[in-house]
Every structure is written in C-alpha cells, then in structure tokens.
Amino acid sequence: MIRDDLAAAVRNALVALAVEPLPEQVSLERPANREHGDWSSNVALASAKKAGRNPRELAAQLVEHLDANPPAHVESVEIAGPGFVNFRLAPTWLHDVLADVVDQGTAAYAAPQLADGEKVMVEFVSANPTGPIHVGNGWFASYGDALARLLARTGHQVSREYYVNDTGGQIRRLGASLIAHRKGEPVPEDGYPGEYVAELATTYDGTDDVTEAGQWAAERILGGIRSTMESIHIHYDEWYSQASIEESSAVAETVAELQAKGVITDEDGALWFESKEFGDPRERRVLRKTNGDYTYLAGDLAYHRNKFVTRGFDRVINVWGADHHGQVASLVAGIKALGIDGDRIEVRLGQMISLTSGRMSKRAGNVIDLDDVVADIGADATRLLSLLTSIDQAVTIDLDKVRSESKESPVFYVQYAHTRIASINRVAAERGVERLPIAQVDLGLLTHERELEVLRTLSELPDIVRIATTDRAPHKVATWVRELADRFHGFYHDCYVMGDGVSPELTQARLWLVESSRIGFAIGLDLLGVSAPESM
RNA sequence: GCCCUCGUAGCUCAGCUGGAUAGAGCAUCGGACUUCUAAUCCGACGGUCGUUGGUUCGAAUCCAACCGGGGGCGCCA
C-alpha cells in the first residue's frame, strides 16, 4: 500500500533528523483539496511540540530529506500551510491500485482481516411477533445484516439471530385480541386492533385460552416476518425462542449462579440483583417477583449467558432501538456479574425512525408495514435507502417522496452505473474487442482526470471497509458506493472506451479500468446486500 | 428531576478517533443527446455547522454550560 510506503519514508526521515520522541504513528491522509497534493502528513505539526522544534522548520527539513530520497511514485514533496508535508504522486500509483484490485478480485480486495475467526453474533430486529414489522424495524434489519456482512468479510465468524419474544404479557394480549375478534367483541384497550388480527381470527379454531390463542397467532405472524425478511434478502441463522429459554431451567440456573456469587438479595420474597455494583445507575433490579415469576431481565440474562457460555460466542452485538436504552445498563451489569467480560457485549442503539406524518404508532394508525414499502420501491431501494444514513441519526422518512422519487433514487444511480459496465462489455463483445491479459496492457495510458478519480475512489475501499467495520457503520460503504457511481458516470461520459478515435491500446487500458470498477461495485453492493444488475 | 442521544443548505442526509476554502442528493434556475441507452453529465443558486465559552498552532469534529427535538428512568415485555 502506498500509504504504508509513504509513512515509512516519513518515519525514516524523522529518524534521520533525530526527532525525539518519534511519534507512534505517522498519519497520512488524502487532502480534501486536490491542490494540496495526493497525500498529506501533519506529522511535523503533531510532533514538533513534543520534540521541541518549530513545526514549519521541521516540515522543511522533512521535505528536504524526502526530496533527496523520494519514495516510489512520488513526484514532489512540498511544505504547505502551518507545516503540512504534501506529496504529489505520479498517476502510476493509481495504476498500481488498478492492478491490485484486479489481481485480488472481489474476494480479496478490501478484505482486511481484522479478526482471526472470532465468533460473533449479531442479534437484530427481534421485534415482538405481535404484528408485521414496519419500516422502522426494516431500517435496523438492513443495518444489522450489512454489519454482519462487514464482519464476515473482515475475518469474523458471524451468526445472525432474531430473538423471538414469544411469551409473556404481550402474547396473552395478542391472544385476547384474537379471541375478541372471533367473538365479534371490541378489542381490549391494551390489545392489538390491527386488521391482521381480524384476518387471523377467521382461521383460528383453538380454545379461548389467551396464551394458546396468542401463541398460535404469534407463530403465524412470525411466519410473515420471516418472509418479509427473506424478501429483503436477510437470512437469519437462528430464530431463538424466548419461551424455550424460560421453559428450560436456564433462567433458574442463571439466577442461582448469581446467588452463588453473592450479588442477589432476598426481600419481601422477591430476588433482587444488586446491579449498581456492576455499573448500573439504578440501585438494583428484580429478577424474581414475589409471585415466583421471573422478570424479563432474568430471562434476558439467561439468554445472554446462553449466547456466551452455552454457545460460546466471543462477542455479541445487539442492535436495539433507542427505546430500549433503559435495558442496556442492567443487562451489561448482569453479564459482568456472571463473570463475563463486559467488553464482549456491544449494544448498538439506533435512533428512532419517524415518518413525516409523525412517529409511527398503531394508535395514530400511521404504521407503515415494511412489506408495503418493499412492494412499492423494491428490496434494493428499501435496503439502500436505510443504509445511506447512520443509525445514530434520528431520520424522518417522507414516504410519498420516497415513492415519487424512487426512479431518481441513489439506488438507480448506483445500479445504472453498474449496468453501464455490463453494457460496455456487451458492446465490446459485439464488436469483437477482446480484453488482453492485464500484463500486456499499458495502464500508463490512463491519465484522464476522470479515470484517475475512479481509481482514487477504488483505492479508498480497503480503508472504508475497515472503518465501517470497526465503527459498526455500514452506511460508510453506502456513501462510498455512491461516490464510485458518481466517478464512474463521469468517466463514462467523458472517456469512451471504444470508437471515437480511441486507440486500441487505450481501449484495453480502459476495459481494465471498467473491470476494476465492476469489482468495486460488486464488493460494495454485496456488503450492502443490494443487487448489482446487468441491465435495468 | 436524572441519564442517553441528536441538532450541518429550503428538504433528506454525509463529513465527527481535530487539519488547510464544510459536501451530496432532492428542490430552483441555466446548459449538453448522430456516440458504449441522457435512469447520465456540466454549471449556478443556497450554510454565522443550535447558542455561548473552553482546550489547541488549528474545532462542524474534543470538553463544559445552556437552548431545542427524540428516547429512557416498572415486581411490563
């Protein structure tokens, strides 16, 4: 990598100049402004003070040294501003990038191995099976799946999981609603008035037991959720039943283990977990109620003990909506109390998704089913739309706008760029133009600014993948893919691959540039779970 | 009240482990189709980065306070 080469050269220069102490890292970045060169280092600014030197003088000495011993591809080194060291490179460094992309291909390019097979579970959505999932759930679904894809690409062994809350009060309320519908009675105040319940009621032939009815309905609703997930290409490895945990001895065992560790107190016949000792801002939490029932927290702790201890996951990432924020501290406290390193659990809280018509609520009747959106704009647009923004952002969706603009959406923009690649290859085949082995092609002919922009963008992908993974921020990949599409459209417009006086040699070089772009799109779109069509 | 989170262009959002003149799409206005399909490209317009202080050579980015939006503080799940 060019950056490593440049960093090494700068480091050597610092050593030669006897700079003490040497900075731990020599940072090299791509300046926002092209006039500042291809790569820039602030090392003189960053280390001058500690070394007791003047930043500009240090920078000048660095430049002098680097000028005398220029790294590969470097055309000039300049000092700028308060003490930046700017490198101007020959386009050959980008030709190396092209060769590198093609050489490594979709499987290996931009696949930094950040872990050595670490077993990580991503649990996401896990919406109660009391109704179809809505666009807000879909937002987190796309996020969780894309994050799982990133982790898989970077050397993690990933498992996707949906925790099915198929027991408890909301299931009984669902059952009560179902029975009310069947009897033609009004749905209870705290019940589920949705039409889907009425529809289910017409086929329910079980007893009037609310639990039985609720479980029956939940199973059917969950079936719908599964197919909705499949429709946006999300495949869970496990649909883990809360009931299965609670019906097993796992909850009692977990609480007993905590008791054995002396972090449980018994008061008024209830068992309390002294959670504050483990970082919970709340003093303590009930694990077993006076009536003998275990609380949700107890079940959740048993579930997480199962994830770590029984199933042996090294790391667990839970993707939750911000409305579950209150649960985090207690859960983490409980995990620590069980003797599990708190660093092994991560809870990513996504900000709430609202509609321009207000926050989605069943009462307000403005819940939009994910199915409807997928039917409207398609799986790809649904996924990319949600992956364009960070989950830290509380977004507002204007559904009418999404529908009316879907033809001008980023999805079409990106996919259209990809189809242009296919189209170039198709026309090349029609005209009998064959791509020669890259070793026989003079990539040095690629000097048009549009060509170089494409290659610069491709050069950034490995960093993007790394940062998107460590920041748990797949939207960075989406931003990158859009940029690649932007660059490629520019190239397509200004640089014909065939005809129009383009020499056969230049055609060859450009065909390889097209191929490297194809690889870039393939990697980026696959990480997002968006398809890369050959035609539209 | 306490805790978390967000506040960037008319709208929807990038940029945030500090870097040099803050970006994109949409909207508005104006250009480019005999080409590998214009679902594209080029240009213009548009911002005291919520406010005020602080740290720093340098702050949209870090810190503090305040203002505003959202969320959370159950023997619900």
Short mmCIF file of C-alpha atoms in Angstrom, two decimals, chain A residues 287-512:
data_model
loop_
_atom_site.label_atom_id
_atom_site.label_comp_id
_atom_site.label_asym_id
_atom_site.label_seq_id
_atom_site.Cartn_x
_atom_site.Cartn_y
_atom_site.Cartn_z
CA LEU A 287 -35.07 -10.92 38.90
CA ARG A 288 -37.81 -12.97 40.54
CA LYS A 289 -41.07 -11.42 41.55
CA THR A 290 -42.91 -12.15 44.77
CA ASN A 291 -45.32 -14.32 42.79
CA GLY A 292 -42.42 -16.53 41.77
CA ASP A 293 -42.32 -15.42 38.13
CA TYR A 294 -39.01 -14.36 36.65
CA THR A 295 -38.73 -10.90 35.16
CA TYR A 296 -37.78 -10.08 31.60
CA LEU A 297 -34.31 -9.14 32.79
CA ALA A 298 -33.81 -12.56 34.35
CA GLY A 299 -34.79 -14.18 31.08
CA ASP A 300 -32.58 -11.83 29.13
CA LEU A 301 -29.62 -12.62 31.36
CA ALA A 302 -30.23 -16.33 30.89
CA TYR A 303 -30.43 -15.74 27.15
CA HIS A 304 -27.13 -13.88 27.12
CA ARG A 305 -25.48 -16.45 29.34
CA ASN A 306 -26.62 -18.92 26.72
CA LYS A 307 -25.02 -16.83 23.97
CA PHE A 308 -21.68 -16.58 25.72
CA VAL A 309 -21.36 -19.70 27.82
CA THR A 310 -23.54 -22.34 26.18
CA ARG A 311 -22.97 -21.35 22.58
CA GLY A 312 -19.51 -19.92 23.01
CA PHE A 313 -19.73 -16.62 21.18
CA ASP A 314 -16.68 -14.43 21.66
CA ARG A 315 -18.64 -11.29 21.01
CA VAL A 316 -22.28 -10.37 20.93
CA ILE A 317 -23.64 -7.33 19.17
CA ASN A 318 -27.25 -6.37 19.86
CA VAL A 319 -28.92 -3.88 17.59
CA TRP A 320 -31.69 -2.17 19.50
CA GLY A 321 -33.89 0.82 19.04
CA ALA A 322 -33.25 3.77 21.32
CA ASP A 323 -36.45 2.95 23.16
CA HIS A 324 -34.62 0.00 24.71
CA HIS A 325 -31.90 2.22 26.04
CA GLY A 326 -33.03 1.66 29.62
CA GLN A 327 -32.26 -2.04 29.43
CA VAL A 328 -28.64 -1.75 28.46
CA ALA A 329 -27.00 -0.92 31.77
CA SER A 330 -28.79 -3.68 33.67
CA LEU A 331 -28.06 -6.28 31.04
CA VAL A 332 -24.39 -5.39 30.89
CA ALA A 333 -24.22 -5.31 34.68
CA GLY A 334 -25.74 -8.77 34.83
CA ILE A 335 -23.34 -10.13 32.26
CA LYS A 336 -20.40 -8.77 34.23
CA ALA A 337 -21.82 -10.25 37.42
CA LEU A 338 -21.87 -13.61 35.68
CA GLY A 339 -18.14 -13.26 35.24
CA ILE A 340 -18.25 -12.43 31.55
CA ASP A 341 -16.09 -9.57 30.33
CA GLY A 342 -18.36 -6.61 29.69
CA ASP A 343 -16.34 -5.72 26.60
CA ARG A 344 -17.69 -8.78 24.89
CA ILE A 345 -21.15 -7.33 24.58
CA GLU A 346 -21.99 -4.36 22.44
CA VAL A 347 -25.38 -2.78 22.23
CA ARG A 348 -25.83 -0.54 19.24
CA LEU A 349 -28.72 1.78 19.84
CA GLY A 350 -30.34 3.06 16.69
CA GLN A 351 -32.21 6.32 16.84
CA MET A 352 -35.91 6.18 16.24
CA ILE A 353 -37.28 6.28 12.74
CA SER A 354 -40.25 8.50 12.21
CA LEU A 355 -42.42 9.48 9.31
CA THR A 356 -43.19 12.98 8.17
CA SER A 357 -46.68 12.21 9.40
CA GLY A 358 -45.24 11.78 12.88
CA ARG A 359 -43.91 8.97 14.96
CA MET A 360 -45.28 5.62 13.91
CA SER A 361 -47.87 4.41 16.32
CA LYS A 362 -50.58 1.86 15.99
CA ARG A 363 -52.96 4.18 17.71
CA ALA A 364 -52.29 7.01 15.28
CA GLY A 365 -52.79 4.49 12.51
CA ASN A 366 -49.68 5.56 10.67
CA VAL A 367 -47.63 2.40 10.94
CA ILE A 368 -46.20 1.52 7.56
CA ASP A 369 -45.56 -2.15 7.02
CA LEU A 370 -42.18 -2.98 5.59
CA ASP A 371 -43.91 -5.29 3.13
CA ASP A 372 -45.77 -2.37 1.63
CA VAL A 373 -42.59 -0.39 1.13
CA VAL A 374 -40.80 -3.34 -0.44
CA ALA A 375 -43.75 -3.92 -2.77
CA ASP A 376 -43.64 -0.25 -3.66
CA ILE A 377 -39.99 0.50 -4.29
CA GLY A 378 -38.33 -2.91 -4.24
CA ALA A 379 -35.91 -4.66 -1.93
CA ASP A 380 -32.78 -2.90 -3.21
CA ALA A 381 -34.15 0.60 -2.78
CA THR A 382 -35.53 -0.29 0.63
CA ARG A 383 -32.17 -1.53 1.79
CA LEU A 384 -30.01 1.18 0.30
CA LEU A 385 -32.32 3.92 1.48
CA SER A 386 -31.87 2.85 5.08
CA LEU A 387 -28.15 2.26 4.71
CA LEU A 388 -27.47 5.75 3.45
CA THR A 389 -27.65 7.23 6.90
CA SER A 390 -26.03 6.41 10.19
CA ILE A 391 -28.19 4.66 12.78
CA ASP A 392 -27.11 7.39 15.16
CA GLN A 393 -29.25 9.73 13.16
CA ALA A 394 -32.92 10.05 14.03
CA VAL A 395 -34.23 10.08 10.48
CA THR A 396 -37.53 11.22 9.15
CA ILE A 397 -38.95 9.38 6.20
CA ASP A 398 -41.21 11.09 3.74
CA LEU A 399 -42.86 8.08 2.21
CA ASP A 400 -44.59 9.98 -0.57
CA LYS A 401 -41.29 11.45 -1.59
CA VAL A 402 -39.62 8.07 -1.46
CA ARG A 403 -42.24 6.72 -3.82
CA SER A 404 -42.27 9.62 -6.22
CA GLU A 405 -38.51 9.88 -6.34
CA SER A 406 -37.74 6.21 -6.39
CA LYS A 407 -36.75 6.45 -10.04
CA GLU A 408 -34.19 9.12 -9.22
CA SER A 409 -33.08 7.39 -6.08
CA PRO A 410 -29.48 6.63 -5.22
CA VAL A 411 -30.27 3.00 -5.94
CA PHE A 412 -30.96 3.69 -9.59
CA TYR A 413 -27.96 5.96 -9.77
CA VAL A 414 -25.67 3.25 -8.46
CA GLN A 415 -27.25 0.36 -10.30
CA TYR A 416 -27.32 2.32 -13.52
CA ALA A 417 -23.57 2.80 -13.24
CA HIS A 418 -23.21 -0.93 -12.87
CA THR A 419 -25.38 -1.66 -15.88
CA ARG A 420 -23.20 0.68 -17.91
CA ILE A 421 -20.29 -1.60 -17.14
CA ALA A 422 -22.25 -4.56 -18.40
CA SER A 423 -23.24 -2.56 -21.43
CA ILE A 424 -19.65 -1.66 -22.26
CA ASN A 425 -18.64 -5.29 -22.03
CA ARG A 426 -21.59 -6.32 -24.15
CA VAL A 427 -20.75 -3.86 -26.89
CA ALA A 428 -17.10 -4.85 -26.73
CA ALA A 429 -18.11 -8.45 -27.29
CA GLU A 430 -20.35 -7.46 -30.19
CA ARG A 431 -17.51 -5.57 -31.82
CA GLY A 432 -15.12 -8.41 -31.25
CA VAL A 433 -12.94 -6.42 -28.88
CA GLU A 434 -11.23 -8.82 -26.54
CA ARG A 435 -9.62 -7.78 -23.34
CA LEU A 436 -5.96 -8.77 -23.33
CA PRO A 437 -4.23 -10.03 -20.19
CA ILE A 438 -3.56 -7.05 -17.95
CA ALA A 439 0.19 -7.67 -18.03
CA GLN A 440 0.17 -6.90 -21.76
CA VAL A 441 -1.78 -3.69 -21.32
CA ASP A 442 -0.25 -0.25 -20.84
CA LEU A 443 -2.15 1.14 -17.88
CA GLY A 444 0.08 4.20 -18.11
CA LEU A 445 -2.29 5.49 -20.77
CA LEU A 446 -4.87 6.18 -18.08
CA THR A 447 -4.17 9.81 -17.38
CA HIS A 448 -7.55 11.49 -17.86
CA GLU A 449 -8.72 13.14 -14.65
CA ARG A 450 -11.97 11.15 -14.82
CA GLU A 451 -10.03 7.92 -14.97
CA LEU A 452 -7.83 8.89 -12.08
CA GLU A 453 -10.85 9.87 -9.99
CA VAL A 454 -12.30 6.40 -10.41
CA LEU A 455 -9.02 4.83 -9.35
CA ARG A 456 -8.63 7.16 -6.38
CA THR A 457 -12.06 6.12 -5.18
CA LEU A 458 -11.19 2.45 -5.61
CA SER A 459 -8.01 3.00 -3.64
CA GLU A 460 -10.07 4.08 -0.65
CA LEU A 461 -12.22 0.97 -0.38
CA PRO A 462 -9.95 -1.05 1.92
CA ASP A 463 -9.95 1.80 4.44
CA ILE A 464 -13.69 2.23 4.09
CA VAL A 465 -14.31 -1.44 4.81
CA ARG A 466 -12.02 -1.35 7.81
CA ILE A 467 -13.53 1.78 9.32
CA ALA A 468 -17.10 0.79 8.53
CA THR A 469 -16.47 -2.46 10.38
CA THR A 470 -14.74 -1.07 13.44
CA ASP A 471 -17.18 1.83 13.70
CA ARG A 472 -20.10 -0.54 13.10
CA ALA A 473 -21.10 1.92 10.44
CA PRO A 474 -22.15 0.22 7.21
CA HIS A 475 -23.50 3.49 5.89
CA LYS A 476 -19.92 4.45 5.12
CA VAL A 477 -19.93 1.73 2.50
CA ALA A 478 -23.14 3.13 1.05
CA THR A 479 -21.60 6.58 0.85
CA TRP A 480 -18.57 5.11 -0.88
CA VAL A 481 -20.59 3.15 -3.42
CA ARG A 482 -22.45 6.29 -4.33
CA GLU A 483 -19.18 8.09 -4.82
CA LEU A 484 -17.88 5.32 -7.03
CA ALA A 485 -21.04 5.56 -9.10
CA ASP A 486 -20.53 9.30 -9.35
CA ARG A 487 -16.95 8.86 -10.57
CA PHE A 488 -17.87 6.10 -12.93
CA HIS A 489 -20.66 8.10 -14.56
CA GLY A 490 -18.17 10.91 -15.06
CA PHE A 491 -15.68 8.56 -16.65
CA TYR A 492 -18.37 7.01 -18.81
CA HIS A 493 -19.44 10.39 -20.03
CA ASP A 494 -16.03 11.79 -20.87
CA CYS A 495 -13.94 8.74 -21.71
CA TYR A 496 -15.22 6.46 -24.40
CA VAL A 497 -13.84 3.01 -24.18
CA MET A 498 -14.34 2.19 -27.82
CA GLY A 499 -14.58 4.20 -31.01
CA ASP A 500 -14.41 7.96 -31.35
CA GLY A 501 -10.72 7.85 -32.14
CA VAL A 502 -9.78 5.86 -29.06
CA SER A 503 -6.67 3.84 -29.80
CA PRO A 504 -6.80 0.07 -29.33
CA GLU A 505 -4.21 0.40 -26.58
CA LEU A 506 -6.28 2.95 -24.70
CA THR A 507 -9.37 0.79 -25.18
CA GLN A 508 -7.53 -2.05 -23.49
CA ALA A 509 -6.47 0.08 -20.55
CA ARG A 510 -9.98 1.45 -20.15
CA LEU A 511 -11.51 -2.01 -20.33
CA TRP A 512 -9.40 -2.88 -17.32
#
